[in-house]
Amino acid sequence: MSEILKDNAKGKSNCKKGSFFSLFSEEYSLNSILVNLYLAAMFIIFPLYYTQQYSNIRHDKYDVFLVLSALLVVGEVFLLFALASKGKAKDNISAYKTLTTTDYAMLALLLVYVVSTIFSAYREDAFTGEAGRNNGCLIMIVYVAVYFIITREFSHWEYLFAAFALGSGIVFLLAVLNFYYIDPLNMYVGYEPADVENFSSTIGNKNLVSSFICVCLPALMLLFMNTKNRLLSAIYFIAEVLGFSALMVADSDSGFVGFFALLLLVLVYYIRKPNYMFKYFLSLFSMLLGAKVLFVFSVAAQGKVKELSSIPSFFVYTNGLSFVLILLTLILCGVFFIISRKNAEALLPKAVFYAAAAVVAACFLAVVYMIIKYTFIDTTSELNGISSYFRFDDKWGTHRGYIWRKSFEIFLDANIKDKLIGCGPDTLAYPFTPFFAELASRFGNDSTNCAHNEYLNYLVTTGILGLVAYLAVIASFIVRAVKYAKHNPLIIVCAGSVLCYSIQAIANITQPITTPLFILMLCIGEALCRQCKNKKTAANG
């Protein structure tokens, strides 16, 4: 990827040789240096920052994101004014005026948030998000501001994603250590055993850790598959193996669904390219082997480890089929290595792609069939372990089924205004209040402030218009990413991260702990798409 460095550089900076900014090379503008420093801080400082262990973790992340983003916005405005005073801001300002489909979708989402907040019965909470997870209008304003700055000013710095690997790798390592009740940061001091079981690293509960992993792990794997720089390749490789181990010990359904679905999509995307498939199966082999290393350490720890559910237990503990998977990935790794050694640019027949796509489609249809069968047809057979996920009822997913059903009922019973623009960003707690007593009596939780499904949450709180706008942001970016990925492999890295997060969001929540990183990956990917389009337009002249 080192050659991408020069291709994406935008103008010259006035940095003197040997100065701090010369680290980025003189080919970077001050605007892009500011963006890269912001991203580096978000990749390292943001995930590791905390003040009072877990008691204030959401507000800690929220505050540091707002502060860092405010510095970026103020810095960008200052630089634009400075350039304008010298008559050099024409290109920068012009870039803000050129809008893509994703830009329009982001503006539409912001507009819905603002209108929904204005007409909400809970206006103050809709603005701040304090009644929910701080996902109110304020943070959306910041997301959109950051989006427009990064998409216009980003230039790829070769070691930026090394910072990304470092920050995420430390979080992964902490999660693994916490699995063995090793607590180097004293995060568990004063907490009840139930909290110790459920929380890890500097992120929070297991669902949030899995959400973080679903942003970072796909990107690290795709970076490893696409990077030719040996040092960076080694860094990404170590981080991805740690990431898979962290996914196992986080033990959250949403994380498994997101990452395993992403693995299938990556398989289909790269199946015709043996040199990429070699690294793909090398990654899988190493991840699966890394999971078995967790078992070795568990034995050494004499059983002093956190309990795992059926899915991670399959990969971590002694299981014949899991060893078959390790052997199979090793064999496929060797096969693709031999093919790629003979011809690095070899391209397998299209029939291979169609076969892989058919297998993935068959897997998806099989899952849908099993859900339909055990939810609507065979409702009495006893299901245990992994098979229990195929029966969707109120108890499904730690009573997510109940919360989803009630959330959708709230939407159906809403008036026309609330159906269109919702009850106000991140204010689901208010319309859900009448169900708190039933929630407590049936499941032991006396309240909830989110639907535990991002898309349902958007539907209830920002209405049909908000959900459509949000889906348009994701869909338009993915379409553009697929279109331009052949010109810049970093685009597919960002797209993988966005897709994985979006899939796990089906059973997870929007919040300021991991969602900002998802937004940043989308921003970087969109910036690269814009650059590819501009370069193509310039070439066609």
Coordinates of C-alpha atoms in Angstrom, one line a residue:
M1 CA 0.0 0.0 0.0
S2 CA 3.0 2.4 0.2
E3 CA 2.4 3.5 -3.4
I4 CA -1.1 4.7 -2.3
L5 CA 0.7 7.3 -0.1
K6 CA 1.8 9.4 -3.0
D7 CA -1.4 8.9 -5.1
N8 CA -3.6 10.3 -2.3
A9 CA -1.3 13.2 -1.2
K10 CA -3.0 16.6 -1.7
G11 CA -0.8 19.5 -2.2
K12 CA 2.4 20.6 -0.4
S13 CA 2.7 21.7 3.2
N14 CA 5.2 24.3 4.3
C15 CA 6.8 21.9 6.8
K16 CA 10.6 22.2 7.2
K17 CA 12.7 19.1 6.9
G18 CA 13.2 17.5 10.3
S19 CA 10.2 19.1 11.9
F20 CA 7.4 17.1 13.5
F21 CA 5.1 17.5 10.5
S22 CA 7.8 16.1 8.2
L23 CA 6.9 12.7 9.6
F24 CA 3.9 12.9 7.2
S25 CA 6.1 14.0 4.3
E26 CA 6.0 17.4 2.5
E27 CA 3.4 16.0 0.1
Y28 CA 0.7 16.5 2.7
S29 CA -1.3 19.7 3.2
L30 CA -1.7 21.1 6.7
N31 CA -5.4 20.2 6.4
S32 CA -4.7 16.5 5.8
I33 CA -2.1 16.5 8.6
L34 CA -4.7 17.8 11.0
V35 CA -7.1 15.0 9.8
N36 CA -4.5 12.3 10.2
L37 CA -3.5 13.5 13.7
Y38 CA -7.2 13.5 14.7
L39 CA -7.7 9.9 13.3
A40 CA -4.5 8.7 15.1
A41 CA -5.9 10.1 18.4
M42 CA -9.2 8.5 17.8
F43 CA -7.6 5.2 17.0
I44 CA -5.3 5.2 20.1
I45 CA -6.5 7.6 22.7
F46 CA -10.2 7.2 22.3
P47 CA -10.5 3.4 22.8
L48 CA -8.2 3.4 25.8
Y49 CA -9.5 6.5 27.6
Y50 CA -11.4 6.1 30.9
T51 CA -11.6 8.0 34.2
Q52 CA -13.6 6.0 36.7
Q53 CA -13.3 2.4 35.5
Y54 CA -16.6 1.3 34.0
S55 CA -18.9 3.6 36.0
N56 CA -18.5 6.5 33.6
I57 CA -17.2 4.7 30.5
R58 CA -19.9 5.9 28.1
H59 CA -19.6 9.5 29.1
D60 CA -15.8 9.2 29.0
K61 CA -15.8 8.1 25.4
Y62 CA -18.5 10.6 24.6
D63 CA -16.6 13.5 26.1
V64 CA -13.2 12.6 24.5
F65 CA -14.9 12.1 21.1
L66 CA -16.6 15.6 21.3
V67 CA -13.4 17.3 22.4
L68 CA -11.2 15.7 19.7
S69 CA -13.8 16.4 17.1
A70 CA -14.2 20.0 18.2
L71 CA -10.5 20.5 17.9
L72 CA -10.7 19.0 14.4
V73 CA -13.5 21.3 13.3
V74 CA -12.0 24.5 14.8
G75 CA -8.6 23.6 13.3
E76 CA -10.2 23.0 9.8
V77 CA -12.1 26.3 10.0
F78 CA -8.9 28.2 11.0
L79 CA -6.9 26.6 8.2
L80 CA -9.7 27.4 5.6
F81 CA -9.7 31.1 6.8
A82 CA -5.9 31.2 6.6
L83 CA -5.9 29.8 3.1
A84 CA -8.7 32.1 2.1
S85 CA -6.8 35.1 3.3
K86 CA -4.0 34.1 0.9
G87 CA -6.4 33.3 -1.9
K88 CA -5.6 29.6 -1.8
A89 CA -8.8 28.0 -0.4
K90 CA -10.6 27.7 -3.7
D91 CA -10.0 24.0 -4.2
N92 CA -10.8 23.2 -0.6
I93 CA -14.1 25.1 -0.6
S94 CA -15.0 23.7 -4.0
A95 CA -14.6 20.2 -2.5
Y96 CA -17.3 20.9 0.1
K97 CA -19.7 22.0 -2.6
T98 CA -19.3 18.8 -4.7
L99 CA -21.8 16.3 -3.2
T100 CA -22.0 12.6 -3.6
T101 CA -24.9 10.3 -3.0
T102 CA -23.5 9.4 0.5
D103 CA -23.1 13.1 1.2
Y104 CA -26.8 13.7 0.4
A105 CA -27.8 10.7 2.6
M106 CA -25.8 12.1 5.5
L107 CA -27.4 15.5 5.2
A108 CA -30.8 13.9 5.0
L109 CA -30.1 11.9 8.2
L110 CA -29.0 15.1 9.9
L111 CA -32.1 16.9 8.7
V112 CA -34.4 14.2 10.1
Y113 CA -32.5 14.3 13.4
V114 CA -33.0 18.1 13.7
V115 CA -36.7 18.0 12.7
S116 CA -37.3 15.0 15.0
T117 CA -35.7 16.8 17.9
I118 CA -37.6 20.0 17.3
F119 CA -41.0 18.3 17.2
S120 CA -40.1 15.8 20.0
A121 CA -42.1 15.8 23.2
Y122 CA -38.7 15.2 24.9
R123 CA -36.8 17.9 23.1
E124 CA -33.9 18.4 25.6
D125 CA -33.2 14.6 25.8
A126 CA -33.6 14.2 22.1
F127 CA -30.8 16.8 21.6
T128 CA -28.4 15.4 24.2
G129 CA -29.4 11.7 24.1
E130 CA -29.2 11.6 27.9
A131 CA -32.4 9.5 28.1
G132 CA -30.7 6.9 26.0
R133 CA -27.1 6.3 25.1
N134 CA -26.0 9.8 24.1
N135 CA -27.0 9.2 20.6
G136 CA -29.0 12.5 20.3
C137 CA -29.0 15.3 17.8
L138 CA -25.8 16.8 19.2
I139 CA -23.6 13.8 18.4
M140 CA -25.2 13.5 14.9
I141 CA -24.2 17.1 14.2
V142 CA -20.7 16.2 15.2
Y143 CA -20.7 13.0 13.1
V144 CA -21.8 15.0 10.0
A145 CA -19.2 17.8 10.6
V146 CA -16.4 15.2 11.0
Y147 CA -17.7 13.3 7.9
F148 CA -17.5 16.4 5.6
I149 CA -14.0 17.3 6.9
I150 CA -12.5 13.9 6.6
T151 CA -14.0 13.1 3.2
R152 CA -12.6 16.3 1.8
E153 CA -9.2 16.5 3.5
F154 CA -8.0 12.9 4.2
S155 CA -4.8 11.8 2.6
H156 CA -3.5 8.3 3.5
W157 CA -0.5 8.3 5.8
E158 CA 1.1 4.8 5.6
Y159 CA 1.4 4.3 9.3
L160 CA -2.0 5.6 10.3
F161 CA -3.5 2.1 10.3
A162 CA -0.5 0.9 12.3
A163 CA -1.8 3.3 15.0
F164 CA -5.2 1.7 14.5
A165 CA -3.7 -1.8 15.0
L166 CA -1.9 -0.6 18.1
G167 CA -5.0 0.9 19.8
S168 CA -7.3 -2.0 18.9
G169 CA -4.6 -4.5 19.7
I170 CA -4.2 -3.2 23.3
V171 CA -8.0 -3.4 23.8
F172 CA -8.0 -7.0 22.4
L173 CA -5.1 -8.0 24.7
L174 CA -6.8 -6.5 27.8
A175 CA -10.0 -8.4 26.9
V176 CA -8.0 -11.7 26.7
L177 CA -6.2 -11.0 30.0
N178 CA -9.5 -10.1 31.7
F179 CA -10.8 -13.5 30.6
Y180 CA -8.3 -15.0 33.0
Y181 CA -9.2 -12.5 35.7
I182 CA -5.9 -10.7 35.1
D183 CA -6.7 -7.0 35.6
P184 CA -3.6 -4.8 34.9
L185 CA -5.6 -1.6 34.9
N186 CA -7.5 -2.4 38.1
M187 CA -10.8 -1.9 36.2
Y188 CA -12.6 -4.5 38.4
V189 CA -11.8 -3.1 41.8
G190 CA -15.0 -2.6 43.8
Y191 CA -17.2 -4.3 41.2
E192 CA -19.6 -7.2 41.8
P193 CA -18.7 -10.7 40.4
A194 CA -21.6 -10.3 37.8
D195 CA -20.1 -7.1 36.5
V196 CA -16.6 -8.7 36.4
E197 CA -18.0 -11.5 34.2
N198 CA -19.8 -9.1 31.9
F199 CA -17.2 -6.3 31.4
S200 CA -13.8 -6.2 29.9
S201 CA -10.9 -4.1 28.6
T202 CA -11.5 -0.3 28.4
I203 CA -14.7 -0.6 26.4
G204 CA -17.5 -2.0 28.7
N205 CA -19.9 -4.9 28.6
K206 CA -19.4 -7.8 26.2
N207 CA -21.8 -6.5 23.6
L208 CA -19.9 -3.2 23.3
V209 CA -16.6 -5.1 23.2
S210 CA -18.0 -7.2 20.4
S211 CA -19.2 -4.1 18.6
F212 CA -15.7 -2.7 18.9
I213 CA -14.2 -5.9 17.5
C214 CA -16.6 -5.9 14.6
V215 CA -15.3 -2.5 13.6
C216 CA -11.6 -3.3 14.0
L217 CA -11.1 -7.0 13.3
P218 CA -12.4 -7.0 9.7
A219 CA -10.3 -4.0 8.8
L220 CA -7.2 -5.6 10.3
M221 CA -7.7 -8.8 8.4
L222 CA -8.2 -7.0 5.1
L223 CA -5.2 -4.8 5.8
F224 CA -3.1 -7.9 6.3
M225 CA -4.5 -9.4 3.1
N226 CA -3.7 -6.2 1.1
T227 CA -0.5 -4.9 2.6
K228 CA 2.9 -5.6 1.0
N229 CA 4.9 -3.8 3.6
R230 CA 6.4 -6.6 5.8
L231 CA 6.5 -4.7 9.0
L232 CA 2.9 -3.4 8.7
S233 CA 1.8 -6.9 7.6
A234 CA 3.3 -8.4 10.8
I235 CA 1.6 -5.8 12.9
Y236 CA -1.8 -6.4 11.3
F237 CA -1.4 -10.1 11.6
I238 CA -0.6 -10.1 15.3
A239 CA -3.6 -7.7 15.9
E240 CA -6.1 -9.8 13.9
V241 CA -5.1 -13.0 15.8
L242 CA -5.6 -11.1 19.1
G243 CA -8.8 -9.7 17.8
F244 CA -10.3 -13.2 17.1
S245 CA -9.3 -14.3 20.6
A246 CA -11.0 -11.2 22.0
L247 CA -14.1 -12.0 20.0
M248 CA -14.2 -15.5 21.6
V249 CA -13.8 -14.2 25.2
A250 CA -16.2 -11.3 24.6
D251 CA -18.8 -14.0 23.9
S252 CA -21.6 -11.9 22.3
D253 CA -24.0 -13.2 19.8
S254 CA -24.0 -10.0 17.7
G255 CA -20.2 -10.2 17.3
F256 CA -20.3 -13.7 16.1
V257 CA -23.0 -12.9 13.6
G258 CA -21.3 -9.8 12.3
F259 CA -17.8 -11.3 11.9
F260 CA -18.7 -14.7 10.5
A261 CA -21.1 -13.1 8.0
L262 CA -18.2 -10.8 6.9
L263 CA -15.9 -13.8 6.5
L264 CA -18.3 -15.3 4.0
L265 CA -18.6 -12.0 2.1
V266 CA -14.8 -11.6 2.0
L267 CA -14.5 -15.2 0.7
V268 CA -16.8 -14.4 -2.2
Y269 CA -15.1 -11.1 -3.0
Y270 CA -11.5 -12.5 -3.2
I271 CA -12.2 -16.1 -4.2
R272 CA -10.8 -15.8 -7.7
K273 CA -7.4 -14.3 -6.5
P274 CA -5.1 -17.0 -5.1
N275 CA -2.6 -14.6 -3.6
Y276 CA -5.3 -13.0 -1.5
M277 CA -6.9 -16.3 -0.6
F278 CA -3.6 -17.5 0.7
K279 CA -3.6 -14.7 3.2
Y280 CA -7.3 -15.2 3.9
F281 CA -6.9 -18.8 4.9
L282 CA -3.6 -18.1 6.7
S283 CA -5.6 -15.6 8.8
L284 CA -8.3 -18.1 9.5
F285 CA -5.8 -20.9 10.4
S286 CA -4.0 -18.5 12.7
M287 CA -7.2 -17.3 14.3
L288 CA -8.5 -20.8 14.9
L289 CA -5.2 -21.9 16.3
G290 CA -5.1 -18.8 18.5
A291 CA -8.4 -19.8 20.0
K292 CA -6.9 -23.1 21.0
V293 CA -4.0 -21.3 22.6
L294 CA -6.7 -19.8 24.9
F295 CA -7.5 -23.3 26.0
V296 CA -3.9 -24.1 26.7
F297 CA -3.7 -21.0 29.0
S298 CA -7.0 -22.0 30.5
V299 CA -5.5 -25.3 31.6
A300 CA -2.5 -23.4 33.0
A301 CA -4.8 -21.1 34.9
Q302 CA -6.3 -24.2 36.5
G303 CA -9.8 -23.3 35.4
K304 CA -9.7 -19.8 36.7
V305 CA -11.4 -18.3 33.6
K306 CA -14.7 -16.7 32.7
E307 CA -17.4 -19.0 31.5
L308 CA -18.0 -19.3 27.7
S309 CA -21.2 -20.0 25.9
S310 CA -21.6 -22.7 23.2
I311 CA -20.2 -20.8 20.2
P312 CA -16.8 -19.7 21.6
S313 CA -16.5 -23.0 23.5
F314 CA -16.7 -24.8 20.1
F315 CA -13.6 -22.9 19.0
V316 CA -11.7 -22.7 22.2
Y317 CA -12.1 -26.0 23.9
T318 CA -11.4 -29.6 22.7
N319 CA -13.8 -30.3 19.9
G320 CA -13.2 -32.7 17.0
L321 CA -14.9 -30.6 14.3
S322 CA -12.9 -27.4 15.4
F323 CA -9.7 -29.3 14.8
V324 CA -11.0 -30.4 11.4
L325 CA -11.5 -26.7 10.6
I326 CA -8.0 -25.9 11.6
L327 CA -6.6 -28.6 9.4
L328 CA -8.8 -27.6 6.5
T329 CA -7.8 -24.0 6.6
L330 CA -4.1 -25.0 6.8
I331 CA -4.6 -27.2 3.7
L332 CA -6.4 -24.5 1.7
C333 CA -3.7 -22.0 2.8
G334 CA -1.1 -24.3 1.3
V335 CA -3.0 -24.9 -1.9
F336 CA -3.5 -21.2 -2.6
F337 CA 0.1 -20.5 -1.6
I338 CA 1.3 -22.9 -4.2
I339 CA -1.0 -21.5 -6.9
S340 CA 0.1 -17.9 -6.1
R341 CA 3.8 -18.8 -6.1
K342 CA 3.5 -20.1 -9.6
N343 CA 1.7 -17.0 -10.8
A344 CA 1.2 -14.1 -8.4
E345 CA -1.4 -12.5 -10.7
A346 CA -3.3 -15.8 -11.3
L347 CA -7.0 -15.4 -11.6
L348 CA -9.3 -18.4 -11.1
P349 CA -12.3 -19.0 -13.5
K350 CA -15.6 -17.1 -12.9
A351 CA -17.2 -20.4 -12.2
V352 CA -15.3 -20.5 -8.9
F353 CA -16.9 -17.1 -7.9
Y354 CA -20.3 -18.3 -8.8
A355 CA -19.8 -21.5 -6.8
A356 CA -18.7 -19.6 -3.8
A357 CA -21.6 -17.2 -4.1
A358 CA -24.0 -20.1 -4.3
V359 CA -22.5 -21.7 -1.2
V360 CA -22.9 -18.5 0.8
A361 CA -26.4 -18.0 -0.5
A362 CA -27.3 -21.6 0.4
C363 CA -25.9 -21.0 4.0
F364 CA -28.0 -17.8 4.3
L365 CA -31.2 -19.6 3.0
A366 CA -30.5 -22.6 5.3
V367 CA -30.4 -20.2 8.3
V368 CA -33.6 -18.5 7.2
Y369 CA -35.3 -21.9 6.8
M370 CA -34.2 -23.1 10.3
I371 CA -35.5 -19.9 11.8
I372 CA -38.9 -20.2 10.0
K373 CA -39.1 -23.9 10.9
Y374 CA -38.4 -23.6 14.6
T375 CA -40.2 -20.3 15.1
F376 CA -43.5 -21.0 13.2
I377 CA -43.7 -24.7 12.4
D378 CA -41.9 -26.8 15.0
T379 CA -42.4 -24.7 18.2
T380 CA -42.2 -27.6 20.7
S381 CA -38.9 -29.4 20.0
E382 CA -36.3 -28.7 22.6
L383 CA -33.3 -26.6 21.3
N384 CA -30.0 -26.3 23.1
G385 CA -26.8 -24.5 22.5
I386 CA -26.3 -23.0 19.0
S387 CA -29.6 -24.5 17.8
S388 CA -31.5 -22.3 20.3
Y389 CA -30.8 -19.3 18.1
F390 CA -33.1 -20.7 15.4
R391 CA -36.3 -20.2 17.5
F392 CA -37.2 -16.6 17.7
D393 CA -39.5 -15.8 20.6
D394 CA -39.6 -13.3 23.5
K395 CA -36.7 -15.0 25.2
W396 CA -34.4 -15.0 22.1
G397 CA -31.0 -13.3 22.6
T398 CA -31.3 -12.5 26.3
H399 CA -35.0 -11.3 25.8
R400 CA -34.1 -9.2 22.8
G401 CA -37.0 -10.9 21.1
Y402 CA -39.4 -9.3 23.6
I403 CA -37.8 -5.8 23.3
W404 CA -37.9 -6.0 19.5
R405 CA -41.6 -7.1 19.4
K406 CA -42.6 -4.3 21.8
S407 CA -40.5 -1.7 19.9
F408 CA -42.2 -2.6 16.6
E409 CA -45.6 -2.5 18.3
I410 CA -44.7 1.0 19.6
F411 CA -44.0 2.1 16.0
L412 CA -47.2 0.6 14.7
D413 CA -49.3 2.3 17.4
A414 CA -47.6 5.7 16.8
N415 CA -49.3 8.6 15.2
I416 CA -48.4 9.7 11.6
K417 CA -45.8 12.3 12.8
D418 CA -44.0 9.7 14.9
K419 CA -44.2 7.2 12.2
L420 CA -42.4 9.6 9.8
I421 CA -39.9 11.3 12.1
G422 CA -40.1 9.3 15.4
C423 CA -40.5 10.3 19.0
G424 CA -37.0 12.0 19.1
P425 CA -33.4 10.8 18.7
D426 CA -32.5 8.3 21.4
T427 CA -35.7 8.7 23.4
L428 CA -37.1 5.2 23.1
A429 CA -37.2 4.9 26.9
Y430 CA -40.3 7.1 27.1
P431 CA -42.6 5.2 24.8
F432 CA -41.3 1.9 26.3
T433 CA -42.0 3.0 29.9
P434 CA -45.5 1.3 30.0
F435 CA -43.8 -2.1 29.4
F436 CA -41.2 -1.8 32.2
A437 CA -43.3 -3.6 34.7
E438 CA -43.8 -6.6 32.4
L439 CA -40.1 -6.5 31.5
A440 CA -39.2 -6.7 35.1
S441 CA -41.7 -9.4 36.0
R442 CA -40.7 -11.7 33.1
F443 CA -37.0 -11.0 32.7
G444 CA -35.8 -9.2 35.8
N445 CA -34.9 -6.0 34.0
D446 CA -36.9 -3.0 35.2
S447 CA -36.2 -0.7 32.2
T448 CA -34.5 -0.3 28.8
N449 CA -33.6 2.8 26.8
C450 CA -32.9 1.2 23.5
A451 CA -34.3 -1.5 21.2
H452 CA -31.0 -3.5 21.1
N453 CA -31.4 -3.4 17.4
E454 CA -30.0 -0.2 15.7
Y455 CA -32.5 -0.3 12.9
L456 CA -35.6 -0.7 15.1
N457 CA -34.2 2.0 17.3
Y458 CA -33.9 4.4 14.4
L459 CA -37.4 3.4 13.3
V460 CA -39.0 4.3 16.6
T461 CA -36.9 7.3 17.5
T462 CA -36.4 8.9 14.0
G463 CA -39.2 7.3 12.1
I464 CA -39.3 5.9 8.6
L465 CA -37.5 8.9 7.2
G466 CA -34.6 8.5 9.7
L467 CA -34.3 4.8 9.1
V468 CA -34.3 5.2 5.3
A469 CA -31.7 8.0 5.5
Y470 CA -29.5 5.9 7.7
L471 CA -29.8 2.8 5.5
A472 CA -29.1 5.1 2.5
V473 CA -25.8 6.3 4.1
I474 CA -24.6 2.7 4.5
A475 CA -25.9 1.4 1.2
S476 CA -24.6 4.3 -0.9
F477 CA -21.2 4.0 0.6
I478 CA -21.0 0.2 0.0
V479 CA -22.1 0.6 -3.6
R480 CA -19.4 3.3 -4.2
A481 CA -16.8 1.2 -2.3
V482 CA -17.4 -1.8 -4.6
K483 CA -17.2 0.5 -7.6
Y484 CA -13.9 2.1 -6.7
A485 CA -12.2 -0.7 -4.6
K486 CA -10.2 -2.0 -7.6
H487 CA -8.4 1.4 -7.7
N488 CA -7.5 1.5 -4.0
P489 CA -7.5 -1.6 -1.7
L490 CA -8.0 0.6 1.4
I491 CA -11.6 1.2 0.3
I492 CA -12.5 -2.4 0.7
V493 CA -10.8 -2.4 4.1
C494 CA -13.1 0.4 5.2
A495 CA -16.1 -1.3 3.5
G496 CA -15.4 -4.5 5.4
S497 CA -15.5 -2.7 8.7
V498 CA -18.7 -0.8 7.9
L499 CA -20.4 -4.0 6.7
C500 CA -19.4 -6.0 9.8
Y501 CA -20.6 -3.3 12.1
S502 CA -23.8 -2.9 10.2
I503 CA -24.5 -6.7 10.4
Q504 CA -23.8 -6.9 14.2
A505 CA -26.0 -3.8 14.7
I506 CA -29.0 -6.1 14.1
A507 CA -28.6 -7.2 17.7
N508 CA -26.7 -4.3 19.2
I509 CA -27.0 -0.6 20.0
T510 CA -25.8 2.8 18.8
Q511 CA -23.6 4.5 21.4
P512 CA -20.6 6.8 21.7
I513 CA -18.2 4.0 22.6
T514 CA -17.8 2.1 19.3
T515 CA -20.2 3.9 16.8
P516 CA -17.7 6.9 16.3
L517 CA -15.1 4.4 15.0
F518 CA -17.7 3.0 12.6
I519 CA -18.4 6.5 11.4
L520 CA -14.7 7.2 10.9
M521 CA -14.2 4.1 8.8
L522 CA -17.1 5.1 6.6
C523 CA -15.5 8.6 6.4
I524 CA -12.1 7.3 5.3
G525 CA -13.7 5.0 2.8
E526 CA -15.8 7.7 1.3
A527 CA -12.8 10.0 1.1
L528 CA -10.9 7.4 -0.9
C529 CA -13.8 6.9 -3.2
R530 CA -14.0 10.6 -3.9
Q531 CA -10.2 10.7 -4.6
C532 CA -10.6 7.7 -7.0
K533 CA -13.4 9.4 -8.8
N534 CA -11.6 12.8 -9.0
K535 CA -8.5 11.0 -10.3
K536 CA -10.6 9.1 -12.9
T537 CA -12.3 12.4 -14.0
A538 CA -8.9 14.2 -14.3
A539 CA -7.5 11.3 -16.4
N540 CA -10.5 11.4 -18.8
G541 CA -9.9 15.1 -19.0

